[in-house]
Short mmCIF file of C-alpha atoms and ligand atoms in Angstrom, two decimals:
data_model
loop_
_atom_site.label_atom_id
_atom_site.label_comp_id
_atom_site.label_asym_id
_atom_site.label_seq_id
_atom_site.Cartn_x
_atom_site.Cartn_y
_atom_site.Cartn_z
CA UNK D 1 -19.35 -0.46 -8.73
CA UNK D 2 -17.07 -1.15 -11.65
CA UNK D 3 -13.86 -2.18 -9.93
CA UNK D 4 -13.53 -4.04 -6.64
CA UNK D 5 -10.06 -4.00 -5.11
CA UNK D 6 -8.74 -6.16 -2.31
CA UNK D 7 -5.61 -4.55 -0.82
CA UNK D 8 -3.28 -6.41 1.53
CA UNK D 9 -2.41 -3.33 3.57
CA UNK D 10 -3.77 0.12 4.29
CA UNK D 11 -1.23 2.37 2.60
CA UNK D 12 -1.36 0.08 -0.43
CA UNK D 13 -5.10 0.61 -0.49
CA UNK D 14 -4.81 4.41 -0.49
CA UNK D 15 -2.03 4.17 -3.09
CA UNK D 16 -4.20 2.33 -5.62
CA UNK D 17 -7.23 4.46 -4.77
CA UNK D 18 -5.15 7.56 -5.48
CA UNK D 19 -4.29 6.20 -8.91
CA UNK D 20 -7.97 5.79 -9.78
CA UNK D 21 -9.07 9.16 -8.38
CA UNK D 22 -6.39 10.88 -10.44
CA UNK D 23 -8.06 9.49 -13.55
CA UNK D 24 -11.50 10.69 -12.47
CA UNK D 25 -12.85 7.51 -10.91
CA UNK D 26 -14.84 8.17 -7.72
CA UNK D 27 -13.17 5.85 -5.23
CA UNK D 28 -13.86 4.96 -1.61
CA UNK D 29 -11.60 2.91 0.61
CA UNK D 30 -13.35 0.82 3.23
CA UNK D 31 -11.46 -0.41 6.27
CA UNK D 32 -11.98 -4.14 6.47
CA UNK D 33 -15.15 -5.76 5.18
CA UNK D 34 -18.13 -3.49 5.91
CA UNK D 35 -21.26 -4.77 7.62
CA UNK D 36 -23.57 -2.69 5.48
CA UNK D 37 -24.10 -1.99 1.78
CA UNK D 38 -21.37 -0.73 -0.55
CA UNK D 39 -20.74 3.02 -0.73
CA UNK D 40 -21.80 4.85 -3.89
CA UNK D 41 -18.56 4.89 -5.91
CA UNK D 42 -17.08 3.71 -9.22
CA UNK D 43 -14.38 1.76 -7.39
CA UNK D 44 -14.24 0.43 -3.85
CA UNK D 45 -10.99 -0.61 -2.22
CA UNK D 46 -11.31 -3.03 0.69
CA UNK D 47 -8.27 -2.37 2.87
CA UNK D 48 -7.20 -5.52 4.69
CA UNK D 49 -4.13 -6.09 6.87
CA UNK D 50 -3.23 -9.48 5.45
CA UNK D 51 0.33 -9.01 4.22
CA UNK D 52 2.08 -10.60 7.18
CA UNK D 53 -0.58 -12.77 8.82
CA UNK D 54 -0.61 -16.58 8.33
CA UNK D 55 -1.47 -17.53 4.74
CA UNK D 56 -4.66 -19.40 5.65
CA UNK D 57 -6.01 -16.31 7.45
CA UNK D 58 -5.04 -14.06 4.54
CA UNK D 59 -6.89 -16.36 2.15
CA UNK D 60 -10.01 -16.47 4.34
CA UNK D 61 -10.16 -12.67 4.73
CA UNK D 62 -9.51 -12.07 1.03
CA UNK D 63 -12.28 -14.48 0.04
CA UNK D 64 -14.66 -12.76 2.44
CA UNK D 65 -13.80 -9.41 0.83
CA UNK D 66 -14.35 -10.92 -2.60
CA UNK D 67 -17.78 -12.20 -1.58
CA UNK D 68 -18.78 -8.74 -0.34
CA UNK D 69 -17.53 -7.08 -3.55
CA UNK D 70 -19.37 -9.65 -5.69
CA UNK D 71 -22.59 -8.95 -3.78
CA UNK D 72 -22.04 -5.27 -4.47
CA UNK D 73 -21.99 -5.94 -8.21
CA UNK D 74 -18.28 -5.54 -8.98
CA UNK D 75 -17.39 -6.02 -12.68
CA UNK D 76 -13.68 -6.72 -12.27
CA UNK D 77 -11.54 -7.72 -9.28
CA UNK D 78 -8.03 -6.44 -8.47
CA UNK D 79 -5.75 -7.87 -5.79
CA UNK D 80 -3.35 -5.09 -4.76
CA UNK D 81 -0.02 -5.81 -3.07
CA UNK D 82 3.13 -3.81 -2.54
CA UNK D 83 5.24 -2.46 -5.40
CA UNK D 84 8.17 -4.30 -3.81
CA UNK D 85 6.15 -7.56 -3.75
CA UNK D 86 6.41 -7.69 0.05
CA UNK D 87 5.57 -11.09 1.40
CA UNK D 88 6.75 -13.28 4.23
CA UNK D 89 8.82 -16.39 3.39
CA UNK D 90 5.59 -18.41 3.87
CA UNK D 91 4.13 -16.02 1.30
CA UNK D 92 0.61 -14.66 1.00
CA UNK D 93 0.57 -13.29 -2.56
CA UNK D 94 0.52 -16.74 -4.19
CA UNK D 95 -2.06 -18.39 -1.90
CA UNK D 96 -4.43 -15.39 -2.01
CA UNK D 97 -4.14 -15.10 -5.81
CA UNK D 98 -4.89 -18.78 -6.29
CA UNK D 99 -7.85 -18.70 -3.90
CA UNK D 100 -9.30 -15.68 -5.75
CA UNK D 101 -8.82 -17.42 -9.12
CA UNK D 102 -10.65 -20.48 -7.81
CA UNK D 103 -13.50 -18.43 -6.35
CA UNK D 104 -13.92 -16.45 -9.57
CA UNK D 105 -13.63 -19.55 -11.75
CA UNK D 106 -10.85 -17.77 -13.64
CA UNK D 107 -8.09 -19.78 -15.33
CA UNK D 108 -5.34 -17.13 -15.50
CA UNK D 109 -4.08 -13.86 -14.13
CA UNK D 110 -0.99 -11.68 -14.21
CA UNK D 111 1.20 -10.40 -11.38
CA UNK D 112 2.80 -7.00 -11.88
CA UNK D 113 3.96 -4.92 -8.92
CA UNK D 114 5.69 -2.33 -11.17
CA UNK D 115 5.23 1.36 -10.29
CA UNK D 116 7.64 3.22 -12.60
CA UNK D 117 6.76 6.69 -11.19
CA UNK D 118 8.20 5.45 -7.88
CA UNK D 119 11.17 3.69 -9.43
CA UNK D 120 9.74 0.16 -9.24
CA UNK D 121 10.30 -1.49 -12.61
CA UNK D 122 10.32 -5.11 -13.78
CA UNK D 123 12.70 -6.33 -16.46
CA UNK D 124 12.95 -10.00 -17.48
CA UNK D 125 11.00 -10.89 -14.37
CA UNK D 126 13.41 -9.07 -12.04
CA UNK D 127 12.19 -6.24 -9.83
CA UNK D 128 14.29 -3.08 -9.53
CA UNK D 129 13.96 -0.39 -6.86
CA UNK D 130 15.51 2.62 -8.57
CA UNK D 131 18.80 1.36 -10.00
CA UNK D 132 19.12 -1.57 -7.61
CA UNK D 133 17.76 -5.07 -7.74
CA UNK D 134 15.08 -5.57 -5.07
CA UNK D 135 17.46 -7.92 -3.23
CA UNK D 136 20.16 -5.22 -3.07
CA UNK D 137 17.75 -2.49 -1.95
CA UNK D 138 16.80 -1.50 1.60
CA UNK D 139 13.96 -4.05 1.31
CA UNK D 140 16.40 -6.78 2.24
CA UNK D 141 16.33 -5.36 5.79
CA UNK D 142 12.55 -4.96 6.07
CA UNK D 143 11.43 -5.72 9.66
CA UNK D 144 8.61 -8.10 8.65
CA UNK D 145 9.00 -8.93 4.96
CA UNK D 146 12.68 -8.93 4.02
CA UNK D 147 12.94 -9.39 0.24
CA UNK D 148 16.14 -11.20 -0.69
CA UNK D 149 15.31 -12.44 -4.20
CA UNK D 150 14.62 -10.06 -7.11
CA UNK D 151 13.47 -12.84 -9.45
CA UNK D 152 9.71 -12.50 -9.10
CA UNK D 153 8.94 -15.61 -11.15
CA UNK D 154 10.91 -17.60 -8.58
CA UNK D 155 9.38 -15.74 -5.61
CA UNK D 156 5.80 -16.22 -6.81
CA UNK D 157 6.43 -19.83 -7.84
CA UNK D 158 7.70 -20.63 -4.35
CA UNK D 159 4.32 -19.46 -3.01
CA UNK D 160 2.05 -21.04 -5.65
CA UNK D 161 0.74 -24.46 -6.64
CA UNK D 162 0.05 -23.35 -10.23
CA UNK D 163 2.90 -22.73 -12.69
CA UNK D 164 4.23 -19.18 -13.01
CA UNK D 165 5.41 -17.85 -16.39
CA UNK D 166 6.70 -14.52 -17.66
CA UNK D 167 5.33 -11.88 -20.05
CA UNK D 168 8.55 -10.21 -21.14
CA UNK D 169 9.20 -6.54 -21.99
CA UNK D 170 9.75 -7.27 -25.71
CA UNK D 171 6.29 -8.82 -25.98
CA UNK D 172 4.75 -5.84 -24.21
CA UNK D 173 6.59 -3.49 -26.60
CA UNK D 174 4.77 -5.16 -29.50
CA UNK D 175 1.41 -4.05 -28.13
CA UNK D 176 -1.92 -5.33 -26.85
CA UNK D 177 -2.47 -8.10 -29.44
CA UNK D 178 0.99 -9.58 -28.82
CA UNK D 179 0.38 -9.65 -25.06
CA UNK D 180 -2.99 -11.34 -25.59
CA UNK D 181 -1.27 -13.95 -27.81
CA UNK D 182 1.36 -14.51 -25.15
CA UNK D 183 -1.32 -14.99 -22.46
CA UNK D 184 -3.10 -17.55 -24.69
CA UNK D 185 0.20 -19.38 -25.31
CA UNK D 186 1.04 -19.42 -21.60
CA UNK D 187 -2.36 -20.91 -20.81
CA UNK D 188 -1.93 -23.57 -23.53
CA UNK D 189 1.42 -24.47 -21.94
CA UNK D 190 -0.20 -24.95 -18.54
CA UNK D 191 0.65 -21.64 -16.84
CA UNK D 192 -2.05 -20.00 -14.71
CA UNK D 193 0.03 -17.07 -13.46
CA UNK D 194 2.58 -14.81 -15.12
CA UNK D 195 4.85 -12.07 -13.87
CA UNK D 196 4.56 -9.17 -16.32
CA UNK D 197 7.51 -6.90 -17.08
CA UNK D 198 6.88 -3.13 -17.05
CA UNK D 199 9.37 -0.27 -17.04
CA UNK D 200 7.08 2.60 -18.09
CA UNK D 201 3.49 3.74 -17.63
CA UNK D 202 2.95 2.94 -21.31
CA UNK D 203 3.86 -0.70 -20.59
CA UNK D 204 1.27 -0.70 -17.82
CA UNK D 205 -1.39 0.76 -20.12
CA UNK D 206 -0.65 -1.92 -22.73
CA UNK D 207 -0.91 -4.61 -20.07
CA UNK D 208 -4.15 -3.22 -18.66
CA UNK D 209 -5.71 -3.16 -22.14
CA UNK D 210 -4.53 -6.70 -22.88
CA UNK D 211 -5.99 -7.92 -19.57
CA UNK D 212 -9.23 -5.92 -19.76
CA UNK D 213 -11.35 -9.07 -19.87
CA UNK D 214 -9.60 -10.99 -17.08
CA UNK D 215 -11.93 -11.37 -14.07
CA UNK D 216 -8.92 -10.95 -11.75
CA UNK D 217 -5.91 -8.66 -11.98
CA UNK D 218 -3.12 -8.79 -9.40
CA UNK D 219 -0.67 -5.92 -9.22
CA UNK D 220 0.82 -3.00 -7.35
CA UNK D 221 -0.97 0.30 -7.85
CA UNK D 222 0.64 1.11 -11.22
CA UNK D 223 -1.55 -1.14 -13.35
CA UNK D 224 -4.64 0.70 -12.10
CA UNK D 225 -3.68 3.89 -13.92
CA UNK D 226 -4.66 2.28 -17.24
CA UNK D 227 -8.08 1.06 -16.11
CA UNK D 228 -10.29 4.18 -15.96
CA UNK D 229 -9.71 4.96 -19.66
CA UNK D 230 -10.67 1.39 -20.57
CA UNK D 231 -13.85 1.63 -18.53
CA UNK D 232 -14.66 5.00 -20.13
CA UNK D 233 -14.15 3.48 -23.61
CA UNK D 234 -16.66 0.77 -22.72
CA UNK D 235 -19.18 3.41 -21.63
CA UNK D 236 -19.09 2.18 -18.01
CA UNK D 237 -17.46 5.31 -16.56
CA UNK D 238 -17.92 9.06 -16.93
CA UNK D 239 -14.72 10.55 -15.43
CA UNK D 240 -15.45 13.04 -12.61
CA UNK D 241 -13.11 16.07 -12.42
CA UNK D 242 -14.11 16.56 -8.75
CA UNK D 243 -13.24 12.97 -7.77
CA UNK D 244 -10.37 14.16 -5.52
CA UNK D 245 -12.14 17.02 -3.70
CA UNK D 246 -11.99 16.89 0.14
CA UNK D 247 -13.34 19.28 2.81
CA UNK D 248 -11.00 21.82 4.45
CA UNK D 249 -9.60 20.37 7.71
CA UNK D 250 -8.70 23.07 10.21
CA UNK D 251 -7.00 21.89 13.43
CA UNK D 252 -3.61 20.72 14.58
CA UNK D 253 -1.36 18.35 12.66
CA UNK D 254 1.08 15.60 13.67
CA UNK D 255 3.28 12.94 12.11
CA UNK D 256 3.70 9.30 13.21
CA UNK D 257 6.45 7.12 11.75
CA UNK D 258 6.54 3.37 12.35
CA UNK D 259 8.45 2.45 9.21
CA UNK D 260 12.15 1.60 9.13
CA UNK D 261 12.36 1.90 5.34
CA UNK D 262 15.16 3.87 3.75
CA UNK D 263 12.86 6.71 2.64
CA UNK D 264 11.26 7.08 6.09
CA UNK D 265 14.68 7.05 7.77
CA UNK D 266 15.66 9.99 5.53
CA UNK D 267 12.39 11.81 6.26
CA UNK D 268 12.77 11.43 10.03
CA UNK D 269 16.40 12.54 9.80
CA UNK D 270 15.42 15.65 7.79
CA UNK D 271 12.78 16.60 10.38
CA UNK D 272 15.20 16.14 13.28
CA UNK D 273 18.04 17.97 11.50
CA UNK D 274 15.68 20.94 11.09
CA UNK D 275 15.21 20.98 14.89
CA UNK D 276 11.50 20.19 14.66
CA UNK D 277 9.85 18.61 17.72
CA UNK D 278 10.35 14.84 17.68
CA UNK D 279 9.76 12.03 20.19
CA UNK D 280 11.50 8.66 19.76
CA UNK D 281 9.65 5.48 20.73
CA UNK D 282 12.04 2.92 22.24
CA UNK D 283 10.86 -0.68 21.69
CA UNK D 284 12.92 -1.88 24.68
CA UNK D 285 11.08 0.57 26.95
CA UNK D 286 7.81 -0.80 25.56
CA UNK D 287 8.95 -4.35 26.32
CA UNK D 288 9.71 -3.25 29.90
CA UNK D 289 6.11 -2.06 30.16
CA UNK D 290 6.94 1.66 30.41
CA UNK D 291 4.23 4.22 29.60
CA UNK D 292 5.83 5.35 26.34
CA UNK D 293 2.62 6.40 24.57
CA UNK D 294 1.63 8.59 27.52
CA UNK D 295 5.09 10.19 27.51
CA UNK D 296 4.79 10.91 23.78
CA UNK D 297 1.38 12.54 24.28
CA UNK D 298 2.71 14.66 27.15
CA UNK D 299 5.57 15.75 24.90
CA UNK D 300 3.10 16.64 22.12
CA UNK D 301 1.01 18.73 24.50
CA UNK D 302 4.05 20.81 25.49
CA UNK D 303 4.62 21.82 21.84
CA UNK D 304 1.39 23.81 21.48
CA UNK D 305 0.27 24.12 17.86
CA UNK D 306 3.64 23.02 16.46
CA UNK D 307 3.29 19.68 14.60
CA UNK D 308 5.21 16.93 16.39
CA UNK D 309 6.78 13.77 15.00
CA UNK D 310 6.51 10.58 17.06
CA UNK D 311 8.72 7.91 15.53
CA UNK D 312 10.01 4.38 16.06
CA UNK D 313 12.01 4.54 12.84
CA UNK D 314 15.45 2.99 13.30
CA UNK D 315 18.51 2.21 11.18
CA UNK D 316 18.99 -1.34 9.88
CA UNK D 317 21.65 -2.03 12.55
CA UNK D 318 19.52 -0.75 15.47
CA UNK D 319 16.53 -2.63 14.18
CA UNK D 320 18.48 -5.87 13.96
CA UNK D 321 19.71 -5.58 17.51
CA UNK D 322 16.20 -4.86 18.88
CA UNK D 323 14.72 -7.71 16.88
CA UNK D 324 17.38 -10.13 18.10
CA UNK D 325 16.47 -9.18 21.66
CA UNK D 326 12.67 -9.00 21.44
CA UNK D 327 11.76 -11.00 18.32
CA UNK D 328 10.75 -9.26 15.07
CA UNK D 329 7.00 -9.85 15.31
CA UNK D 330 6.87 -9.03 19.02
CA UNK D 331 8.85 -5.80 18.58
CA UNK D 332 6.67 -4.83 15.60
CA UNK D 333 3.47 -5.48 17.51
CA UNK D 334 4.64 -3.44 20.52
CA UNK D 335 5.59 -0.49 18.31
CA UNK D 336 2.35 -0.66 16.33
CA UNK D 337 0.24 -0.76 19.50
CA UNK D 338 2.14 2.20 20.94
CA UNK D 339 1.80 4.36 17.83
CA UNK D 340 -1.89 3.44 17.57
CA UNK D 341 -2.41 4.68 21.17
CA UNK D 342 -0.53 7.86 20.40
CA UNK D 343 -2.74 8.42 17.33
CA UNK D 344 -5.89 7.96 19.43
CA UNK D 345 -4.57 10.37 22.08
CA UNK D 346 -3.54 12.99 19.53
CA UNK D 347 -6.94 12.93 17.83
CA UNK D 348 -8.71 13.07 21.21
CA UNK D 349 -6.53 16.11 21.93
CA UNK D 350 -7.62 17.95 18.77
CA UNK D 351 -5.27 16.81 16.01
CA UNK D 352 -7.22 16.71 12.75
CA UNK D 353 -4.47 16.11 10.18
CA UNK D 354 -2.28 13.09 10.74
CA UNK D 355 0.56 11.88 8.54
CA UNK D 356 1.41 8.20 9.14
CA UNK D 357 4.50 6.49 7.70
CA UNK D 358 4.40 2.70 7.35
CA UNK D 359 1.88 0.26 5.93
CA UNK D 360 1.40 -1.95 8.98
CA UNK D 361 1.62 1.13 11.16
CA UNK D 362 -1.14 2.84 9.18
CA UNK D 363 -3.30 -0.24 9.57
CA UNK D 364 -2.87 -0.17 13.33
CA UNK D 365 -3.58 3.58 13.49
CA UNK D 366 -6.69 3.43 11.32
CA UNK D 367 -8.07 0.53 13.36
CA UNK D 368 -7.38 2.32 16.65
CA UNK D 369 -9.16 5.44 15.40
CA UNK D 370 -12.19 3.36 14.40
CA UNK D 371 -12.19 4.71 10.84
CA UNK D 372 -14.88 3.00 8.76
CA UNK D 373 -13.96 4.39 5.36
CA UNK D 374 -11.74 6.95 3.64
CA UNK D 375 -12.60 9.36 0.88
CA UNK D 376 -9.55 9.72 -1.36
CA UNK D 377 -8.19 13.17 -2.17
CA UNK D 378 -5.36 14.61 -4.22
CA UNK D 379 -1.89 13.04 -4.24
CA UNK D 380 0.93 14.55 -2.13
CA UNK D 381 3.48 12.47 -4.08
CA UNK D 382 3.00 9.45 -6.32
CA UNK D 383 1.14 6.80 -4.31
CA UNK D 384 0.22 8.95 -1.28
CA UNK D 385 -2.99 10.99 -1.23
CA UNK D 386 -4.62 12.93 1.59
CA UNK D 387 -7.74 11.09 2.65
CA UNK D 388 -10.75 12.04 4.74
CA UNK D 389 -11.82 9.63 7.45
CA UNK D 390 -15.49 8.81 7.73
CA UNK D 391 -17.20 7.07 10.62
CA UNK D 392 -15.13 8.76 13.37
CA UNK D 393 -17.03 11.03 15.76
CA UNK D 394 -14.57 13.94 15.85
CA UNK D 395 -17.00 16.79 15.16
CA UNK D 396 -14.80 18.25 12.42
CA UNK D 397 -13.13 16.56 9.44
CA UNK D 398 -10.24 14.22 10.25
CA UNK D 399 -7.72 13.78 7.45
CA UNK D 400 -5.04 11.14 7.17
CA UNK D 401 -2.05 10.75 4.84
CA UNK D 402 -1.08 7.07 4.97
CA UNK D 403 2.37 6.62 3.49
CA UNK D 404 3.94 3.35 2.49
CA UNK D 405 7.33 3.38 4.23
CA UNK D 406 9.47 3.70 1.15
CA UNK D 407 7.48 6.44 -0.62
CA UNK D 408 8.19 10.15 -0.75
CA UNK D 409 11.30 12.34 -0.82
CA UNK D 410 13.19 13.56 2.28
CA UNK D 411 10.81 16.54 2.74
CA UNK D 412 7.67 14.43 2.50
CA UNK D 413 6.38 15.23 6.01
CA UNK D 414 6.50 18.97 5.38
CA UNK D 415 5.11 18.62 1.87
CA UNK D 416 2.17 16.66 3.27
CA UNK D 417 1.48 19.24 5.98
CA UNK D 418 1.69 22.11 3.48
CA UNK D 419 -0.65 20.34 1.06
CA UNK D 420 -3.20 19.78 3.81
CA UNK D 421 -3.17 23.39 5.02
CA UNK D 422 -3.89 24.44 1.48
CA UNK D 423 -6.88 22.07 1.28
P1 ADP A 501 6.77 -0.13 5.81
O1 ADP A 501 5.67 0.58 5.08
O2 ADP A 501 8.11 0.53 5.72
O3 ADP A 501 6.79 -1.60 5.44
P2 ADP A 501 5.41 -0.94 8.19
O4 ADP A 501 4.70 -0.06 9.17
O5 ADP A 501 4.53 -1.73 7.25
O6 ADP A 501 6.43 -0.05 7.38
O7 ADP A 501 6.31 -2.02 8.92
C1 ADP A 501 7.28 -1.66 9.83
C2 ADP A 501 7.19 -2.62 11.02
O8 ADP A 501 8.35 -2.44 11.80
C3 ADP A 501 6.00 -2.36 11.92
O9 ADP A 501 5.47 -3.56 12.41
C4 ADP A 501 6.64 -1.55 13.05
O10 ADP A 501 5.92 -1.65 14.26
C5 ADP A 501 7.99 -2.19 13.15
N1 ADP A 501 8.99 -1.29 13.75
C6 ADP A 501 9.13 0.02 13.57
N2 ADP A 501 10.15 0.52 14.26
C7 ADP A 501 10.69 -0.51 14.92
C8 ADP A 501 11.80 -0.64 15.81
N3 ADP A 501 12.53 0.43 16.17
N4 ADP A 501 12.08 -1.86 16.27
C9 ADP A 501 11.35 -2.92 15.92
N5 ADP A 501 10.30 -2.89 15.08
C10 ADP A 501 9.97 -1.69 14.58
#
């Protein structure tokens, strides 16, 4: 194993794995920390669900994942978080990064959530989502991790004991040597962490090359795109053109949406506008103890082979009102548990291709299905590959597309289903 990645949610894990597979790195995503030995792969992504849990628990789980990756012989470690730097106000990115630095005996690392292909860029330490500052984007309404400050130096500093500096775009434009000089200067000045600007994939490649010798990288998925070429240059990696090949997956398909992100709202709307079969999950009915999952499964059965959408996706206003009534965490947990039950029921009923929208939602679904690991296939859109579940006794291949809420265009659900039929 060359690269060991610790991802703080499940869609984030598939996102970064997709980046590596695209560059010919054989990559396996494991769900949680495996009991047994590491799979045979160039990179292994340990998918945790630590983004929104208490910081102390996130640290403990991340350190356990690190220990397992170290035992498996990892050469470099990568802590993967969301391209919108999602964290609770108590903040897990800082505490986990610092714990990993301590455990690795490393004095310095960078933090760079940029993913330019998906419109996430960082300029002078400020994160943009498309043309908007993070704090003006839909992320300010996120159900669990509302992001109200686009200044990432400030956000990371508020979560960290060590000092946080900045590697600015004009340094990155000067190339690898200038970035290395900047990192040395930051360390001399007492900084152990630095937000790195990046507005293009070339910036990310420069950064990756400048940080090639750091024991720990922390980033969104974008930084990973520069790594396989570096490993190949060192003679560690022979890129594999078949790295993204999956088995054909005949069987029915379905879509589950538990994200309230802007992109998922548009995708659900597009599906409903087209008159496709859709079942809405009402969190208030869940709180009243109604059998919502069973009703969704009954609805799905009446649609025959037609793919159904089961969604909890709501507008910012509806979400706010439900959260005020039920509590944000409580409402989220009810919805996640419901969608996880629906996923289990759909797969028991013969569904073999499942599109899931939402990071936390994907985590709940994958856990409910008992998936042990995922082989990573070709990308449907930047950041979202089809994956093949391993360790589930379904008799025929089970494939999952785990989509971070804000990824994909309005037709994503259909694009995913078409791509899977072609597989
Ligand atoms: P994203 O990838 O957009 O962040 P997630 O699945 O990670 O999506 O997070 C969305 C959270 O919001 C989940 O915990 C989900 O259960 C919750 N949620 C979804 N729909 C609703 C709703 N209508 N009311 C309250 N919470 C909801």
